[in-house]
PDB file of C-alpha atoms in Angstrom:
ATOM      1  CA  UNK A   4      26.729  17.863 -10.577  1.00  0.00           C
ATOM      2  CA  UNK A   5      23.207  17.045 -12.254  1.00  0.00           C
ATOM      3  CA  UNK A   6      22.769  14.371 -10.686  1.00  0.00           C
ATOM      4  CA  UNK A   7      22.834  15.893  -6.830  1.00  0.00           C
ATOM      5  CA  UNK A   8      21.334  18.481  -8.410  1.00  0.00           C
ATOM      6  CA  UNK A   9      18.273  16.254  -9.963  1.00  0.00           C
ATOM      7  CA  UNK A  10      18.496  13.990  -6.705  1.00  0.00           C
ATOM      8  CA  UNK A  11      18.349  17.520  -4.202  1.00  0.00           C
ATOM      9  CA  UNK A  12      15.475  18.547  -5.875  1.00  0.00           C
ATOM     10  CA  UNK A  13      13.663  14.848  -5.847  1.00  0.00           C
ATOM     11  CA  UNK A  14      14.041  14.817  -1.632  1.00  0.00           C
ATOM     12  CA  UNK A  15      13.239  18.272  -1.475  1.00  0.00           C
ATOM     13  CA  UNK A  16       9.683  17.427  -3.276  1.00  0.00           C
ATOM     14  CA  UNK A  17       8.872  14.395  -1.542  1.00  0.00           C
ATOM     15  CA  UNK A  18       9.541  16.212   1.465  1.00  0.00           C
ATOM     16  CA  UNK A  19       7.117  19.195   0.950  1.00  0.00           C
ATOM     17  CA  UNK A  20       4.333  16.412  -0.515  1.00  0.00           C
ATOM     18  CA  UNK A  21       4.402  14.236   2.922  1.00  0.00           C
ATOM     19  CA  UNK A  22       4.024  18.155   4.573  1.00  0.00           C
ATOM     20  CA  UNK A  23       1.281  18.852   2.803  1.00  0.00           C
ATOM     21  CA  UNK A  24      -0.298  15.574   2.997  1.00  0.00           C
ATOM     22  CA  UNK A  25      -0.142  15.616   6.367  1.00  0.00           C
ATOM     23  CA  UNK A  26      -1.860  19.248   5.984  1.00  0.00           C
ATOM     24  CA  UNK A  27      -4.789  18.030   3.865  1.00  0.00           C
ATOM     25  CA  UNK A  28      -5.888  14.974   6.575  1.00  0.00           C
ATOM     26  CA  UNK A  29      -5.964  16.589   9.004  1.00  0.00           C
ATOM     27  CA  UNK A  30      -8.486  19.186   7.085  1.00  0.00           C
ATOM     28  CA  UNK A  31     -10.290  16.216   6.410  1.00  0.00           C
ATOM     29  CA  UNK A  32     -11.193  14.525   9.491  1.00  0.00           C
ATOM     30  CA  UNK A  33     -11.180  18.314  10.766  1.00  0.00           C
ATOM     31  CA  UNK A  34     -14.849  17.903  11.707  1.00  0.00           C
ATOM     32  CA  UNK A  35     -15.413  13.982  12.438  1.00  0.00           C
ATOM     33  CA  UNK A  36     -15.746  15.109  16.741  1.00  0.00           C
ATOM     34  CA  UNK A  37     -18.737  16.629  15.216  1.00  0.00           C
ATOM     35  CA  UNK A  38     -20.019  14.257  13.348  1.00  0.00           C
ATOM     36  CA  UNK A  39     -19.729  10.962  16.012  1.00  0.00           C
ATOM     37  CA  UNK A  40     -21.101  13.598  18.655  1.00  0.00           C
ATOM     38  CA  UNK A  41     -24.142  14.320  16.127  1.00  0.00           C
ATOM     39  CA  UNK A  42     -24.511  10.590  15.976  1.00  0.00           C
ATOM     40  CA  UNK A  43     -24.633  10.374  12.014  1.00  0.00           C
ATOM     41  CA  UNK A  44     -22.801   6.871  11.260  1.00  0.00           C
ATOM     42  CA  UNK A  45     -24.469   7.263   7.442  1.00  0.00           C
ATOM     43  CA  UNK A  46     -21.955  10.719   7.247  1.00  0.00           C
ATOM     44  CA  UNK A  47     -19.145   9.353   9.075  1.00  0.00           C
ATOM     45  CA  UNK A  48     -18.801   6.420   7.449  1.00  0.00           C
ATOM     46  CA  UNK A  49     -18.727   8.754   4.469  1.00  0.00           C
ATOM     47  CA  UNK A  50     -15.966  10.175   6.245  1.00  0.00           C
ATOM     48  CA  UNK A  51     -13.784   6.962   6.849  1.00  0.00           C
ATOM     49  CA  UNK A  52     -14.470   6.011   3.020  1.00  0.00           C
ATOM     50  CA  UNK A  53     -12.775   8.914   1.602  1.00  0.00           C
ATOM     51  CA  UNK A  54     -10.063   8.810   4.198  1.00  0.00           C
ATOM     52  CA  UNK A  55      -8.837   5.941   3.565  1.00  0.00           C
ATOM     53  CA  UNK A  56      -9.583   6.135  -0.328  1.00  0.00           C
ATOM     54  CA  UNK A  57      -7.800   9.259  -0.744  1.00  0.00           C
ATOM     55  CA  UNK A  58      -4.755   9.054   1.978  1.00  0.00           C
ATOM     56  CA  UNK A  59      -5.044   4.464   2.192  1.00  0.00           C
ATOM     57  CA  UNK A  60      -5.341   5.172   5.810  1.00  0.00           C
ATOM     58  CA  UNK A  61      -7.400   3.028   7.828  1.00  0.00           C
ATOM     59  CA  UNK A  62      -9.399   4.152  11.057  1.00  0.00           C
ATOM     60  CA  UNK A  63      -7.020   2.903  13.556  1.00  0.00           C
ATOM     61  CA  UNK A  64      -3.779   5.454  11.602  1.00  0.00           C
ATOM     62  CA  UNK A  65      -5.239   8.213  12.814  1.00  0.00           C
ATOM     63  CA  UNK A  66      -7.861   7.004  15.842  1.00  0.00           C
ATOM     64  CA  UNK A  67      -4.930   7.873  18.351  1.00  0.00           C
ATOM     65  CA  UNK A  68      -4.355  11.760  16.401  1.00  0.00           C
ATOM     66  CA  UNK A  69      -7.848  12.443  17.478  1.00  0.00           C
ATOM     67  CA  UNK A  70      -9.315  14.421  20.263  1.00  0.00           C
ATOM     68  CA  UNK A  71     -11.984  15.584  20.716  1.00  0.00           C
ATOM     69  CA  UNK A  72     -12.785  17.750  23.799  1.00  0.00           C
ATOM     70  CA  UNK A  73      -9.479  15.680  24.835  1.00  0.00           C
ATOM     71  CA  UNK A  74     -11.491  12.513  24.726  1.00  0.00           C
ATOM     72  CA  UNK A  75     -11.110   9.942  21.824  1.00  0.00           C
ATOM     73  CA  UNK A  76     -13.932   9.197  19.801  1.00  0.00           C
ATOM     74  CA  UNK A  77     -15.375   6.714  21.275  1.00  0.00           C
ATOM     75  CA  UNK A  78     -15.098   7.937  24.639  1.00  0.00           C
ATOM     76  CA  UNK A  79     -16.982  10.929  22.594  1.00  0.00           C
ATOM     77  CA  UNK A  80     -19.753   8.877  21.172  1.00  0.00           C
ATOM     78  CA  UNK A  81     -20.197   7.215  24.389  1.00  0.00           C
ATOM     79  CA  UNK A  82     -20.469  10.365  26.090  1.00  0.00           C
ATOM     80  CA  UNK A  83     -23.080  11.875  23.545  1.00  0.00           C
ATOM     81  CA  UNK A  84     -24.714   8.883  23.937  1.00  0.00           C
ATOM     82  CA  UNK A  85     -24.132   7.997  20.061  1.00  0.00           C
ATOM     83  CA  UNK A  86     -24.736   5.071  19.672  1.00  0.00           C
ATOM     84  CA  UNK A  87     -24.635   4.456  16.232  1.00  0.00           C
ATOM     85  CA  UNK A  88     -21.288   6.079  15.515  1.00  0.00           C
ATOM     86  CA  UNK A  89     -19.701   4.406  18.663  1.00  0.00           C
ATOM     87  CA  UNK A  90     -20.968   0.751  17.558  1.00  0.00           C
ATOM     88  CA  UNK A  91     -19.376   1.065  13.999  1.00  0.00           C
ATOM     89  CA  UNK A  92     -15.891   3.241  15.469  1.00  0.00           C
ATOM     90  CA  UNK A  93     -16.228  -0.027  17.944  1.00  0.00           C
ATOM     91  CA  UNK A  94     -16.758  -2.136  15.029  1.00  0.00           C
ATOM     92  CA  UNK A  95     -13.726  -0.652  13.228  1.00  0.00           C
ATOM     93  CA  UNK A  96     -10.998  -0.568  15.225  1.00  0.00           C
ATOM     94  CA  UNK A  97      -8.812  -3.788  15.882  1.00  0.00           C
ATOM     95  CA  UNK A  98      -9.221  -5.874  19.153  1.00  0.00           C
ATOM     96  CA  UNK A  99      -5.605  -4.818  19.951  1.00  0.00           C
ATOM     97  CA  UNK A 100      -6.448  -1.828  20.090  1.00  0.00           C
ATOM     98  CA  UNK A 101      -9.499  -1.468  21.903  1.00  0.00           C
ATOM     99  CA  UNK A 102      -7.992  -2.939  24.165  1.00  0.00           C
ATOM    100  CA  UNK A 103      -4.984  -0.835  24.517  1.00  0.00           C
ATOM    101  CA  UNK A 104      -4.017   2.254  26.860  1.00  0.00           C
ATOM    102  CA  UNK A 105      -5.086   5.587  25.274  1.00  0.00           C
ATOM    103  CA  UNK A 106      -3.140   8.185  25.905  1.00  0.00           C
ATOM    104  CA  UNK A 107      -4.392   8.795  29.258  1.00  0.00           C
ATOM    105  CA  UNK A 108      -2.906   5.628  30.612  1.00  0.00           C
ATOM    106  CA  UNK A 109      -6.731   4.101  31.070  1.00  0.00           C
ATOM    107  CA  UNK A 110      -7.977   1.086  28.220  1.00  0.00           C
ATOM    108  CA  UNK A 111     -11.628   1.705  27.635  1.00  0.00           C
ATOM    109  CA  UNK A 112     -12.528  -0.960  29.794  1.00  0.00           C
ATOM    110  CA  UNK A 113     -11.729   0.631  32.351  1.00  0.00           C
ATOM    111  CA  UNK A 114     -12.399   4.268  31.404  1.00  0.00           C
ATOM    112  CA  UNK A 115     -15.977   3.373  31.660  1.00  0.00           C
ATOM    113  CA  UNK A 116     -16.083   1.580  34.371  1.00  0.00           C
ATOM    114  CA  UNK A 117     -14.585   4.431  36.114  1.00  0.00           C
ATOM    115  CA  UNK A 118     -17.198   6.797  34.395  1.00  0.00           C
ATOM    116  CA  UNK A 119     -20.047   4.637  35.003  1.00  0.00           C
ATOM    117  CA  UNK A 120     -21.561   3.748  31.682  1.00  0.00           C
ATOM    118  CA  UNK A 121     -21.872   0.445  31.915  1.00  0.00           C
ATOM    119  CA  UNK A 122     -25.435  -0.012  30.769  1.00  0.00           C
ATOM    120  CA  UNK A 123     -24.652   2.099  27.619  1.00  0.00           C
ATOM    121  CA  UNK A 124     -24.874   0.007  24.011  1.00  0.00           C
ATOM    122  CA  UNK A 125     -21.371   0.391  23.477  1.00  0.00           C
ATOM    123  CA  UNK A 126     -19.995  -0.633  26.169  1.00  0.00           C
ATOM    124  CA  UNK A 127     -21.706  -3.835  25.398  1.00  0.00           C
ATOM    125  CA  UNK A 128     -20.222  -3.800  22.087  1.00  0.00           C
ATOM    126  CA  UNK A 129     -16.617  -3.228  22.849  1.00  0.00           C
ATOM    127  CA  UNK A 130     -17.109  -6.258  25.694  1.00  0.00           C
ATOM    128  CA  UNK A 131     -18.466  -8.449  23.025  1.00  0.00           C
ATOM    129  CA  UNK A 132     -15.044  -7.790  20.766  1.00  0.00           C
ATOM    130  CA  UNK A 133     -13.401  -7.988  23.778  1.00  0.00           C
TER     131      UNK A 133
END
């Protein structure tokens, strides 16, 4: 009987901790859209490093879960003309994820072409990576 109680406590503690960790990651990433839109490459790099060291998550792990006014981080950088932050994001993302469709079903390249942003320096970096 005592083993069952101990096991139950361990399981409950594990699920409780994972819920708290998720909330902490959300708090850690709360202002990342503002950082990207302000084109603060140093602060963005620091934020990405802290999330990686504290939560063992790379950009690809949380990229799809972040929305900046309905756009992904790279799209927000393109719209804000945040060249340094956008280039950092593109270089940190795996090529396969850059080529994958985003939440609206469009790839980055298709979205860039649709919005007439081909002349943006970030679009050039995206094309070079792919």
